[in-house]
PDB file of C-alpha atoms and ligand atoms in Angstrom:
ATOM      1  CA  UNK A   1       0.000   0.000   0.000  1.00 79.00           C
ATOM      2  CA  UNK A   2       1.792   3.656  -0.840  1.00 95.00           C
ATOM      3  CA  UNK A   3       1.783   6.679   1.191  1.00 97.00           C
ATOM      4  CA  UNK A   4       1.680  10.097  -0.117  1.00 97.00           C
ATOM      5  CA  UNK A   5       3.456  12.724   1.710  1.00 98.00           C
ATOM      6  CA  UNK A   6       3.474  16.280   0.593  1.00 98.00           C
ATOM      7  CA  UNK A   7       6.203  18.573   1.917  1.00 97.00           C
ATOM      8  CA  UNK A   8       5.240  22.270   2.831  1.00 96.00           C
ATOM      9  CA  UNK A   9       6.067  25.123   1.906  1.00 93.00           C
ATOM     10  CA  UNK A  10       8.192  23.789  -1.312  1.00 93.00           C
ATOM     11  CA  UNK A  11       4.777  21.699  -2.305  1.00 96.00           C
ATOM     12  CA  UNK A  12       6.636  18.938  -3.522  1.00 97.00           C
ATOM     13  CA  UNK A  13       4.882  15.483  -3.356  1.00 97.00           C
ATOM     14  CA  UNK A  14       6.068  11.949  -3.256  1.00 98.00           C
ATOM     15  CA  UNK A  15       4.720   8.871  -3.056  1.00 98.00           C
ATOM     16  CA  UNK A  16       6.092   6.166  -0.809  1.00 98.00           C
ATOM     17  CA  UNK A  17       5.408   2.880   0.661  1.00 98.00           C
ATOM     18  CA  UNK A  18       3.299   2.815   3.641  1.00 97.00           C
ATOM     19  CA  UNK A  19       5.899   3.137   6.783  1.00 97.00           C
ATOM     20  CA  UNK A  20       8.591   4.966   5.368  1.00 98.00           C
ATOM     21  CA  UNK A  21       9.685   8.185   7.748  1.00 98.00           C
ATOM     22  CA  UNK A  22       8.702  10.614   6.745  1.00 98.00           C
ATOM     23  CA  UNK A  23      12.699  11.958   6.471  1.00 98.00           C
ATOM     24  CA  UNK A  24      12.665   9.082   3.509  1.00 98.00           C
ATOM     25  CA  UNK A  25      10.408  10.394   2.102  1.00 98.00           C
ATOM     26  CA  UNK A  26      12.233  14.426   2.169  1.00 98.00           C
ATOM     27  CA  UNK A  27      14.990  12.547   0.935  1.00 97.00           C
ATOM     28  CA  UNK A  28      12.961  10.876  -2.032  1.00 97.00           C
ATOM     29  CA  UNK A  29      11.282  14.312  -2.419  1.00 97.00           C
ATOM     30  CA  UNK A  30      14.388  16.521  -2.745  1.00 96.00           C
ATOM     31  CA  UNK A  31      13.894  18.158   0.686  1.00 96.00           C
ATOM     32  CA  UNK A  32      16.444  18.991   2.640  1.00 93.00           C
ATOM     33  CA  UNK A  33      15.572  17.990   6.589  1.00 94.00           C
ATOM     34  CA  UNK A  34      18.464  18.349   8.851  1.00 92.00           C
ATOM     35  CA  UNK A  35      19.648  15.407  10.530  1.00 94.00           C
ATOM     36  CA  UNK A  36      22.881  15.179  12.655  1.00 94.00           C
ATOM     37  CA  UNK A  37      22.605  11.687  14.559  1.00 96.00           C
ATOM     38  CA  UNK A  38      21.724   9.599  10.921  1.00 91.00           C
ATOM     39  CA  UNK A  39      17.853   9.332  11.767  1.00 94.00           C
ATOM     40  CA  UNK A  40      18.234   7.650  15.143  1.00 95.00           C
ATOM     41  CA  UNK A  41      15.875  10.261  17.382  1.00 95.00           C
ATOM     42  CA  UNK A  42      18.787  11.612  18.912  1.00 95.00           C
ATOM     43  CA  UNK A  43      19.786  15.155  17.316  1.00 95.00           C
ATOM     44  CA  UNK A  44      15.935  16.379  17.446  1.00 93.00           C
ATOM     45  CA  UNK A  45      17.303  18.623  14.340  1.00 94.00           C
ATOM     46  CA  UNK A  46      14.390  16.845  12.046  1.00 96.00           C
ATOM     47  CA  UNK A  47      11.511  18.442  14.312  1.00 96.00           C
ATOM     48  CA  UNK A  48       8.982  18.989  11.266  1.00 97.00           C
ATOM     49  CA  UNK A  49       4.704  20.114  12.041  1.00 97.00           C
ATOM     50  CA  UNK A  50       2.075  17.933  10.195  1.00 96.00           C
ATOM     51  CA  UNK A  51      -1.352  18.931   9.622  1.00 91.00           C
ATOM     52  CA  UNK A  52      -3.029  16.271  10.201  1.00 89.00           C
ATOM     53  CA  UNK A  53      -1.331  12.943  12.162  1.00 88.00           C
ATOM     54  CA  UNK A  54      -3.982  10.287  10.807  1.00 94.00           C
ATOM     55  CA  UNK A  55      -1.640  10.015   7.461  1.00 96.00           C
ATOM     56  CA  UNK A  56       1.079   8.462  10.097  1.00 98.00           C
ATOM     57  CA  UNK A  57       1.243   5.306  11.801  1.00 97.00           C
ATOM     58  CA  UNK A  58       0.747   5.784  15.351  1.00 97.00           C
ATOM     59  CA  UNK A  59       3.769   7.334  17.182  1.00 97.00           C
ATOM     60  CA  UNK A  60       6.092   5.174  18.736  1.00 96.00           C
ATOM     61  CA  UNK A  61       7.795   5.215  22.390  1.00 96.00           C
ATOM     62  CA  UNK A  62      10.750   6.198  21.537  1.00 96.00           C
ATOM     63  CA  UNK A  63       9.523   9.249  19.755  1.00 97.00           C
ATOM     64  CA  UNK A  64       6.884  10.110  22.250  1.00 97.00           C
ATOM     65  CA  UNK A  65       9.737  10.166  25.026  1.00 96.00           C
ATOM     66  CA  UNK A  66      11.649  12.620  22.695  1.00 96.00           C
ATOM     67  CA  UNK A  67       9.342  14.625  21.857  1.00 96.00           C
ATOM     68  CA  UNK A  68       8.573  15.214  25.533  1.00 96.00           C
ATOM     69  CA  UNK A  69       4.766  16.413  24.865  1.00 95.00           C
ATOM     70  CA  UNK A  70       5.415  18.695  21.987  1.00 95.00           C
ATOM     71  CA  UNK A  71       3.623  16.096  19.948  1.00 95.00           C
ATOM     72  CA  UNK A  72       0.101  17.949  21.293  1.00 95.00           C
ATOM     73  CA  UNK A  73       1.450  21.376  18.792  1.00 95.00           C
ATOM     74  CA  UNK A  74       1.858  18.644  15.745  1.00 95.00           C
ATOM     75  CA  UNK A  75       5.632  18.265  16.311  1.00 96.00           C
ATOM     76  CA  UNK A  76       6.803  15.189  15.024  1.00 97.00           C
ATOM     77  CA  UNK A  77      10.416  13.948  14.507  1.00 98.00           C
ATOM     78  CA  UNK A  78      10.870  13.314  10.627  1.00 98.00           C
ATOM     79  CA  UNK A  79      13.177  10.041  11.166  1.00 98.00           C
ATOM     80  CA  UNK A  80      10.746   8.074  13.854  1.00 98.00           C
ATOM     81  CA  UNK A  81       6.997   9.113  12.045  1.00 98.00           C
ATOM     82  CA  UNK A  82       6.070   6.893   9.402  1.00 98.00           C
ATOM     83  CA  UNK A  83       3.462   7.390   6.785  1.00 98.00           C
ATOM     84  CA  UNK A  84       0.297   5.799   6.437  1.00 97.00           C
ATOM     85  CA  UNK A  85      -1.476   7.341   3.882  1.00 96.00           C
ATOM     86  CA  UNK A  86      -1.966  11.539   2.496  1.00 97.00           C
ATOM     87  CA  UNK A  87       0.079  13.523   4.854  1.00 97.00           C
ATOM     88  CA  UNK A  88       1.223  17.406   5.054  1.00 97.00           C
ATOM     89  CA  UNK A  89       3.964  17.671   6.260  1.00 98.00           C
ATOM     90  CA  UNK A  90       5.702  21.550   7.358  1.00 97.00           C
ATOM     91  CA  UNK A  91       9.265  22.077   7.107  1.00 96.00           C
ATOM     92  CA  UNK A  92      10.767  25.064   8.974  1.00 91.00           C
ATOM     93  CA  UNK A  93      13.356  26.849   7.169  1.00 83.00           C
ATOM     94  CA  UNK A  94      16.860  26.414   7.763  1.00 79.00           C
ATOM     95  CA  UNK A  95      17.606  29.090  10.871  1.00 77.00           C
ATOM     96  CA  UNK A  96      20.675  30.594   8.462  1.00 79.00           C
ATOM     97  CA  UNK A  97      18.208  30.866   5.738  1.00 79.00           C
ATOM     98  CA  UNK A  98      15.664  32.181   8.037  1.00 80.00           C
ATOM     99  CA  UNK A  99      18.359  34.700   9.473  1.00 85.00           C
ATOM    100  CA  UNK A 100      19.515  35.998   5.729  1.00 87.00           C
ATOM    101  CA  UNK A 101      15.764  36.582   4.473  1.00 84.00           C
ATOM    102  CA  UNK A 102      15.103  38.115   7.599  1.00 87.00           C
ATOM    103  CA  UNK A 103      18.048  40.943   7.154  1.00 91.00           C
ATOM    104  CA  UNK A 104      16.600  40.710   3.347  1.00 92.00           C
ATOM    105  CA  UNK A 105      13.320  41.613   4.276  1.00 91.00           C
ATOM    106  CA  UNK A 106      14.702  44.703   6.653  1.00 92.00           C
ATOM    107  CA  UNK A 107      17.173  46.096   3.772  1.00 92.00           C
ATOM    108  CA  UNK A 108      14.424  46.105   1.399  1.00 91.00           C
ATOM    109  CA  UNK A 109      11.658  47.509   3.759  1.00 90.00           C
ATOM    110  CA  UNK A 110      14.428  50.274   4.723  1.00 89.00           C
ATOM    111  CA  UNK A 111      14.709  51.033   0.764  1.00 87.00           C
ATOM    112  CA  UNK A 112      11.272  51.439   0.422  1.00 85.00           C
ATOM    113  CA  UNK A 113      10.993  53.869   4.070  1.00 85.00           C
ATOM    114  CA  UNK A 114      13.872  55.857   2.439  1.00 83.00           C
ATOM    115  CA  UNK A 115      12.092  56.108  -0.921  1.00 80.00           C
ATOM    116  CA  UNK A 116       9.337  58.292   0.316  1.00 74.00           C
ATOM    117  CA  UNK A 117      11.141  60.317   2.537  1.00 69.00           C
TER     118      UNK A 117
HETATM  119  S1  FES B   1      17.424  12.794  12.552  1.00 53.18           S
HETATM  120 FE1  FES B   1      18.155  13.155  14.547  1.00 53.18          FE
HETATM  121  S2  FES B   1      16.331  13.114  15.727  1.00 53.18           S
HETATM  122 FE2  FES B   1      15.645  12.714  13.762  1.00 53.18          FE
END
């Protein structure tokens, strides 16, 4: 039985078989999730937000432990959840990315300010 998993905000799409993680499927997708321990739950860098948790196979303890609660705001870890069927899946943006568009975002805003003045 296949899984689809869509990854937010890139909107890219795959499909995979049911119980791949969901950082499988990223990597099958062409979305970059960071990882630092190799998918074992131990870096929590793969924190990723789903819309909707019914698309996964139920959490396991492992990832319920890690996650420490944070499961109840849609947190999931990308190497423990495993798909089930359609699932939406939100990827934050890489904190240096974030960081650069943010100082983007002020430079250009400042432009504009000076513009009317
Ligand atoms: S990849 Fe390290 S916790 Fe998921």
């Amino acid at each position: 039985m296949e899984a689809e998993v869509t990854f937010l905000p890139s909107g890219s799409s795959v499909k995979v078989r049911r119980g791949t993680s969901l950082l499988d499927a990223a990597r099958k997708a062409g979305v970059h999730i960071p990882t630092r321990c190799g998918g074992k739950a131990g870096c929590f860098m793969c924190k990723i937000k789903v819309s909707d948790d019914r698309g996964l196979l139920p959490m396991g303890d492992v990832e319920r432990r890690k996650l420490a609660g944070m499961q109840e705001q849609s947190f999931r870890l990308a190497c423990q959840a495993r798909a089930a069927g359609k699932v939406e899946v939100h990827v934050p943006m890489d904190p240096l990315r974030a960081a650069v568009q943010k100082q983007l975002e002020l430079a250009r805003k400042k432009e504009n300010d000076d513009k009317l003045w």
